[in-house]
Short mmCIF file of the C-alpha atoms (twelve columns), coordinates in Angstrom:
data_MODEL
# 
_entry.id   MODEL 
# 
loop_
_atom_site.group_PDB 
_atom_site.id 
_atom_site.type_symbol 
_atom_site.label_atom_id 
_atom_site.label_alt_id 
_atom_site.label_comp_id 
_atom_site.label_asym_id 
_atom_site.label_seq_id 
_atom_site.Cartn_x 
_atom_site.Cartn_y 
_atom_site.Cartn_z 
_atom_site.pdbx_PDB_model_num 
ATOM 1   C CA . MET A 1   70.555 128.526 89.738 1 
ATOM 2   C CA . ASN A 2   68.919 127.076 92.518 1 
ATOM 3   C CA . SER A 3   69.343 123.410 93.735 1 
ATOM 4   C CA . ILE A 4   65.919 122.150 92.266 1 
ATOM 5   C CA . GLU A 5   66.292 119.095 89.725 1 
ATOM 6   C CA . ALA A 6   64.631 119.056 86.582 1 
ATOM 7   C CA . THR A 7   62.031 115.874 86.276 1 
ATOM 8   C CA . THR A 8   60.824 114.705 82.879 1 
ATOM 9   C CA . VAL A 9   57.076 114.907 81.860 1 
ATOM 10  C CA . ALA A 10  55.515 112.804 79.626 1 
ATOM 11  C CA . THR A 11  53.868 114.046 77.106 1 
ATOM 12  C CA . ALA A 12  51.953 113.382 74.051 1 
ATOM 13  C CA . VAL A 13  53.915 112.099 70.757 1 
ATOM 14  C CA . ASP A 14  52.504 112.143 67.179 1 
ATOM 15  C CA . TYR A 15  53.697 109.005 65.334 1 
ATOM 16  C CA . ASP A 16  52.030 106.032 63.693 1 
ATOM 17  C CA . PRO A 17  53.563 102.600 65.601 1 
ATOM 18  C CA . PHE A 18  50.692 100.809 62.954 1 
ATOM 19  C CA . ALA A 19  51.875 102.651 59.928 1 
ATOM 20  C CA . ASP A 20  47.790 102.161 59.188 1 
ATOM 21  C CA . ALA A 21  46.052 103.896 60.986 1 
ATOM 22  C CA . ALA A 22  46.865 107.513 61.768 1 
ATOM 23  C CA . LEU A 23  47.669 108.158 65.507 1 
ATOM 24  C CA . ALA A 24  46.267 111.894 67.491 1 
ATOM 25  C CA . ARG A 25  49.373 111.061 70.124 1 
ATOM 26  C CA . GLY A 26  50.027 108.024 72.566 1 
ATOM 27  C CA . VAL A 27  50.436 108.894 75.995 1 
ATOM 28  C CA . PRO A 28  51.491 106.555 78.779 1 
ATOM 29  C CA . THR A 29  49.182 104.144 80.085 1 
ATOM 30  C CA . THR A 30  48.151 103.698 84.180 1 
ATOM 31  C CA . GLU A 31  49.108 100.734 86.612 1 
ATOM 32  C CA . PRO A 32  45.296 99.703  86.007 1 
ATOM 33  C CA . GLN A 33  45.786 99.581  82.252 1 
ATOM 34  C CA . ARG A 34  48.969 97.699  82.691 1 
ATOM 35  C CA . GLU A 35  47.284 95.127  84.287 1 
ATOM 36  C CA . ILE A 36  44.664 94.802  82.551 1 
ATOM 37  C CA . TRP A 37  47.561 94.581  79.171 1 
ATOM 38  C CA . LEU A 38  48.844 91.998  81.164 1 
ATOM 39  C CA . ALA A 39  46.313 89.804  81.879 1 
ATOM 40  C CA . ALA A 40  45.795 89.506  78.842 1 
ATOM 41  C CA . LYS A 41  48.728 88.812  77.384 1 
ATOM 42  C CA . LEU A 42  49.048 85.939  79.726 1 
ATOM 43  C CA . GLU A 43  45.572 84.492  78.734 1 
ATOM 44  C CA . PRO A 44  43.117 85.946  76.784 1 
ATOM 45  C CA . GLU A 45  40.055 84.918  78.526 1 
ATOM 46  C CA . ALA A 46  41.380 86.711  81.849 1 
ATOM 47  C CA . SER A 47  40.992 89.966  80.337 1 
ATOM 48  C CA . LEU A 48  37.200 89.258  80.065 1 
ATOM 49  C CA . ALA A 49  36.650 90.039  83.942 1 
ATOM 50  C CA . TYR A 50  36.838 93.429  82.925 1 
ATOM 51  C CA . ASN A 51  34.638 93.515  79.923 1 
ATOM 52  C CA . GLU A 52  31.222 95.588  80.378 1 
ATOM 53  C CA . SER A 53  28.125 95.274  78.116 1 
ATOM 54  C CA . VAL A 54  24.909 97.335  78.638 1 
ATOM 55  C CA . SER A 55  22.219 96.669  76.628 1 
ATOM 56  C CA . LEU A 56  19.690 99.665  75.871 1 
ATOM 57  C CA . ARG A 57  15.567 98.833  74.846 1 
ATOM 58  C CA . LEU A 58  14.708 101.376 72.904 1 
ATOM 59  C CA . THR A 59  10.402 101.488 71.865 1 
ATOM 60  C CA . GLY A 60  8.933  103.430 69.638 1 
ATOM 61  C CA . LYS A 61  10.170 104.884 65.923 1 
ATOM 62  C CA . LEU A 62  13.865 104.596 65.517 1 
ATOM 63  C CA . ASP A 63  15.889 106.102 63.092 1 
ATOM 64  C CA . VAL A 64  18.818 103.931 62.941 1 
ATOM 65  C CA . ALA A 65  21.345 105.734 61.066 1 
ATOM 66  C CA . ALA A 66  20.619 108.836 63.602 1 
ATOM 67  C CA . LEU A 67  21.723 106.112 66.122 1 
ATOM 68  C CA . GLN A 68  24.671 104.693 64.229 1 
ATOM 69  C CA . GLY A 69  25.620 108.568 63.451 1 
ATOM 70  C CA . ALA A 70  25.466 109.374 67.076 1 
ATOM 71  C CA . LEU A 71  27.082 106.629 67.980 1 
ATOM 72  C CA . GLN A 72  29.722 107.327 65.859 1 
ATOM 73  C CA . GLN A 73  30.188 110.658 67.194 1 
ATOM 74  C CA . LEU A 74  30.553 109.815 70.221 1 
ATOM 75  C CA . THR A 75  33.576 107.941 69.114 1 
ATOM 76  C CA . ASP A 76  34.999 110.275 67.188 1 
ATOM 77  C CA . ARG A 77  35.054 113.083 70.561 1 
ATOM 78  C CA . HIS A 78  35.868 110.374 73.196 1 
ATOM 79  C CA . GLU A 79  39.335 109.499 72.711 1 
ATOM 80  C CA . ALA A 80  39.066 106.877 75.291 1 
ATOM 81  C CA . LEU A 81  36.740 105.228 72.499 1 
ATOM 82  C CA . ARG A 82  39.472 105.241 69.695 1 
ATOM 83  C CA . ALA A 83  42.394 104.008 72.192 1 
ATOM 84  C CA . SER A 84  44.588 100.690 71.949 1 
ATOM 85  C CA . LEU A 85  47.500 99.727  73.718 1 
ATOM 86  C CA . SER A 86  51.186 99.069  72.639 1 
ATOM 87  C CA . ALA A 87  52.369 95.994  72.405 1 
ATOM 88  C CA . ASP A 88  54.428 96.512  75.613 1 
ATOM 89  C CA . GLY A 89  51.815 97.755  77.314 1 
ATOM 90  C CA . ALA A 90  53.431 100.717 78.289 1 
ATOM 91  C CA . GLU A 91  51.689 103.596 76.034 1 
ATOM 92  C CA . LEU A 92  47.839 104.309 74.996 1 
ATOM 93  C CA . HIS A 93  47.249 105.055 71.375 1 
ATOM 94  C CA . ILE A 94  44.669 106.986 70.563 1 
ATOM 95  C CA . ALA A 95  44.262 107.291 66.593 1 
ATOM 96  C CA . ALA A 96  42.860 110.314 65.242 1 
ATOM 97  C CA . GLY A 97  39.786 108.793 63.961 1 
ATOM 98  C CA . MET A 98  37.781 105.558 64.180 1 
ATOM 99  C CA . ASP A 99  35.582 103.472 62.445 1 
ATOM 100 C CA . LEU A 100 33.008 102.280 65.061 1 
ATOM 101 C CA . PRO A 101 30.546 99.840  63.153 1 
ATOM 102 C CA . CYS A 102 27.204 99.240  64.587 1 
ATOM 103 C CA . PRO A 103 25.485 96.565  62.812 1 
ATOM 104 C CA . VAL A 104 21.540 95.810  62.360 1 
ATOM 105 C CA . ARG A 105 20.273 92.053  63.240 1 
ATOM 106 C CA . ASP A 106 16.859 91.664  62.001 1 
ATOM 107 C CA . LEU A 107 15.443 88.826  64.174 1 
ATOM 108 C CA . THR A 108 11.711 89.979  63.786 1 
ATOM 109 C CA . SER A 109 10.693 86.537  61.665 1 
ATOM 110 C CA . LEU A 110 12.064 84.381  64.730 1 
ATOM 111 C CA . GLY A 111 9.306  83.545  67.179 1 
ATOM 112 C CA . ASP A 112 9.555  84.302  70.572 1 
ATOM 113 C CA . VAL A 113 11.493 81.351  72.383 1 
ATOM 114 C CA . GLU A 114 14.142 81.658  68.913 1 
ATOM 115 C CA . ARG A 115 14.457 85.677  69.522 1 
ATOM 116 C CA . ASP A 116 14.776 85.383  73.035 1 
ATOM 117 C CA . ALA A 117 17.512 82.690  72.438 1 
ATOM 118 C CA . GLU A 118 19.392 84.603  70.214 1 
ATOM 119 C CA . ILE A 119 18.985 87.801  72.177 1 
ATOM 120 C CA . ARG A 120 20.964 85.106  75.579 1 
ATOM 121 C CA . SER A 121 23.287 84.260  72.847 1 
ATOM 122 C CA . THR A 122 24.235 87.226  71.817 1 
ATOM 123 C CA . LEU A 123 24.614 89.388  75.228 1 
ATOM 124 C CA . HIS A 124 26.837 86.365  76.416 1 
ATOM 125 C CA . ARG A 125 29.077 86.135  73.320 1 
ATOM 126 C CA . VAL A 126 29.515 90.189  73.635 1 
ATOM 127 C CA . VAL A 127 30.713 89.374  77.004 1 
ATOM 128 C CA . MET A 128 32.807 86.702  76.172 1 
ATOM 129 C CA . THR A 129 34.871 87.712  73.166 1 
ATOM 130 C CA . PRO A 130 37.609 89.438  74.230 1 
ATOM 131 C CA . PHE A 131 39.249 92.796  72.439 1 
ATOM 132 C CA . ASP A 132 42.459 92.990  70.299 1 
ATOM 133 C CA . LEU A 133 43.664 95.643  72.942 1 
ATOM 134 C CA . GLU A 134 46.724 96.224  70.653 1 
ATOM 135 C CA . HIS A 135 44.391 96.530  67.407 1 
ATOM 136 C CA . GLY A 136 41.164 98.089  69.260 1 
ATOM 137 C CA . PRO A 137 38.483 99.258  68.464 1 
ATOM 138 C CA . LEU A 138 38.325 98.724  72.169 1 
ATOM 139 C CA . VAL A 139 34.365 99.301  71.965 1 
ATOM 140 C CA . ARG A 140 31.604 97.672  70.592 1 
ATOM 141 C CA . ALA A 141 27.732 97.913  69.188 1 
ATOM 142 C CA . GLU A 142 25.299 95.799  67.834 1 
ATOM 143 C CA . LEU A 143 21.669 96.897  67.198 1 
ATOM 144 C CA . LEU A 144 18.893 93.874  67.482 1 
ATOM 145 C CA . ARG A 145 15.909 94.679  66.280 1 
ATOM 146 C CA . LEU A 146 13.539 92.753  67.714 1 
ATOM 147 C CA . ALA A 147 9.783  93.974  66.095 1 
ATOM 148 C CA . ALA A 148 9.092  96.697  64.080 1 
ATOM 149 C CA . GLN A 149 9.387  99.456  67.030 1 
ATOM 150 C CA . GLU A 150 11.425 97.885  69.359 1 
ATOM 151 C CA . HIS A 151 15.049 97.220  69.099 1 
ATOM 152 C CA . LEU A 152 18.029 96.128  71.624 1 
ATOM 153 C CA . LEU A 153 21.212 97.873  71.559 1 
ATOM 154 C CA . VAL A 154 24.165 96.150  72.722 1 
# 
């Protein structure tokens, strides 16, 4: 035998700490992930610094069901979008599956000023609402119908 010491390698495990959602696996968190978890534990609003929001203005005929299906497929395909953190921040739990709701809010009956105010309010709300890091999901989607052929995906 040679004198090389054996090292322990962290591997994914199959278990379900939440009992209500099947997990594909759990993996150790990275240092930056633990920093976000700690910030959220110390002050929930501190984690808002890590929130990112993307808005896409869609013009033309939109198949809302197809868009919602595409967002769900994206979530199904990418583990990071189905992840949440353990209660102690040491592990990233990756759910085997997760529904990503994408509610549709119809703003077509509002006047221009009211509609613009509602859009600003929505954009502010999405970045100022903390994510529940332990229970997820860590991604949100919402579709605003602005006109017959104009939508804003947030």
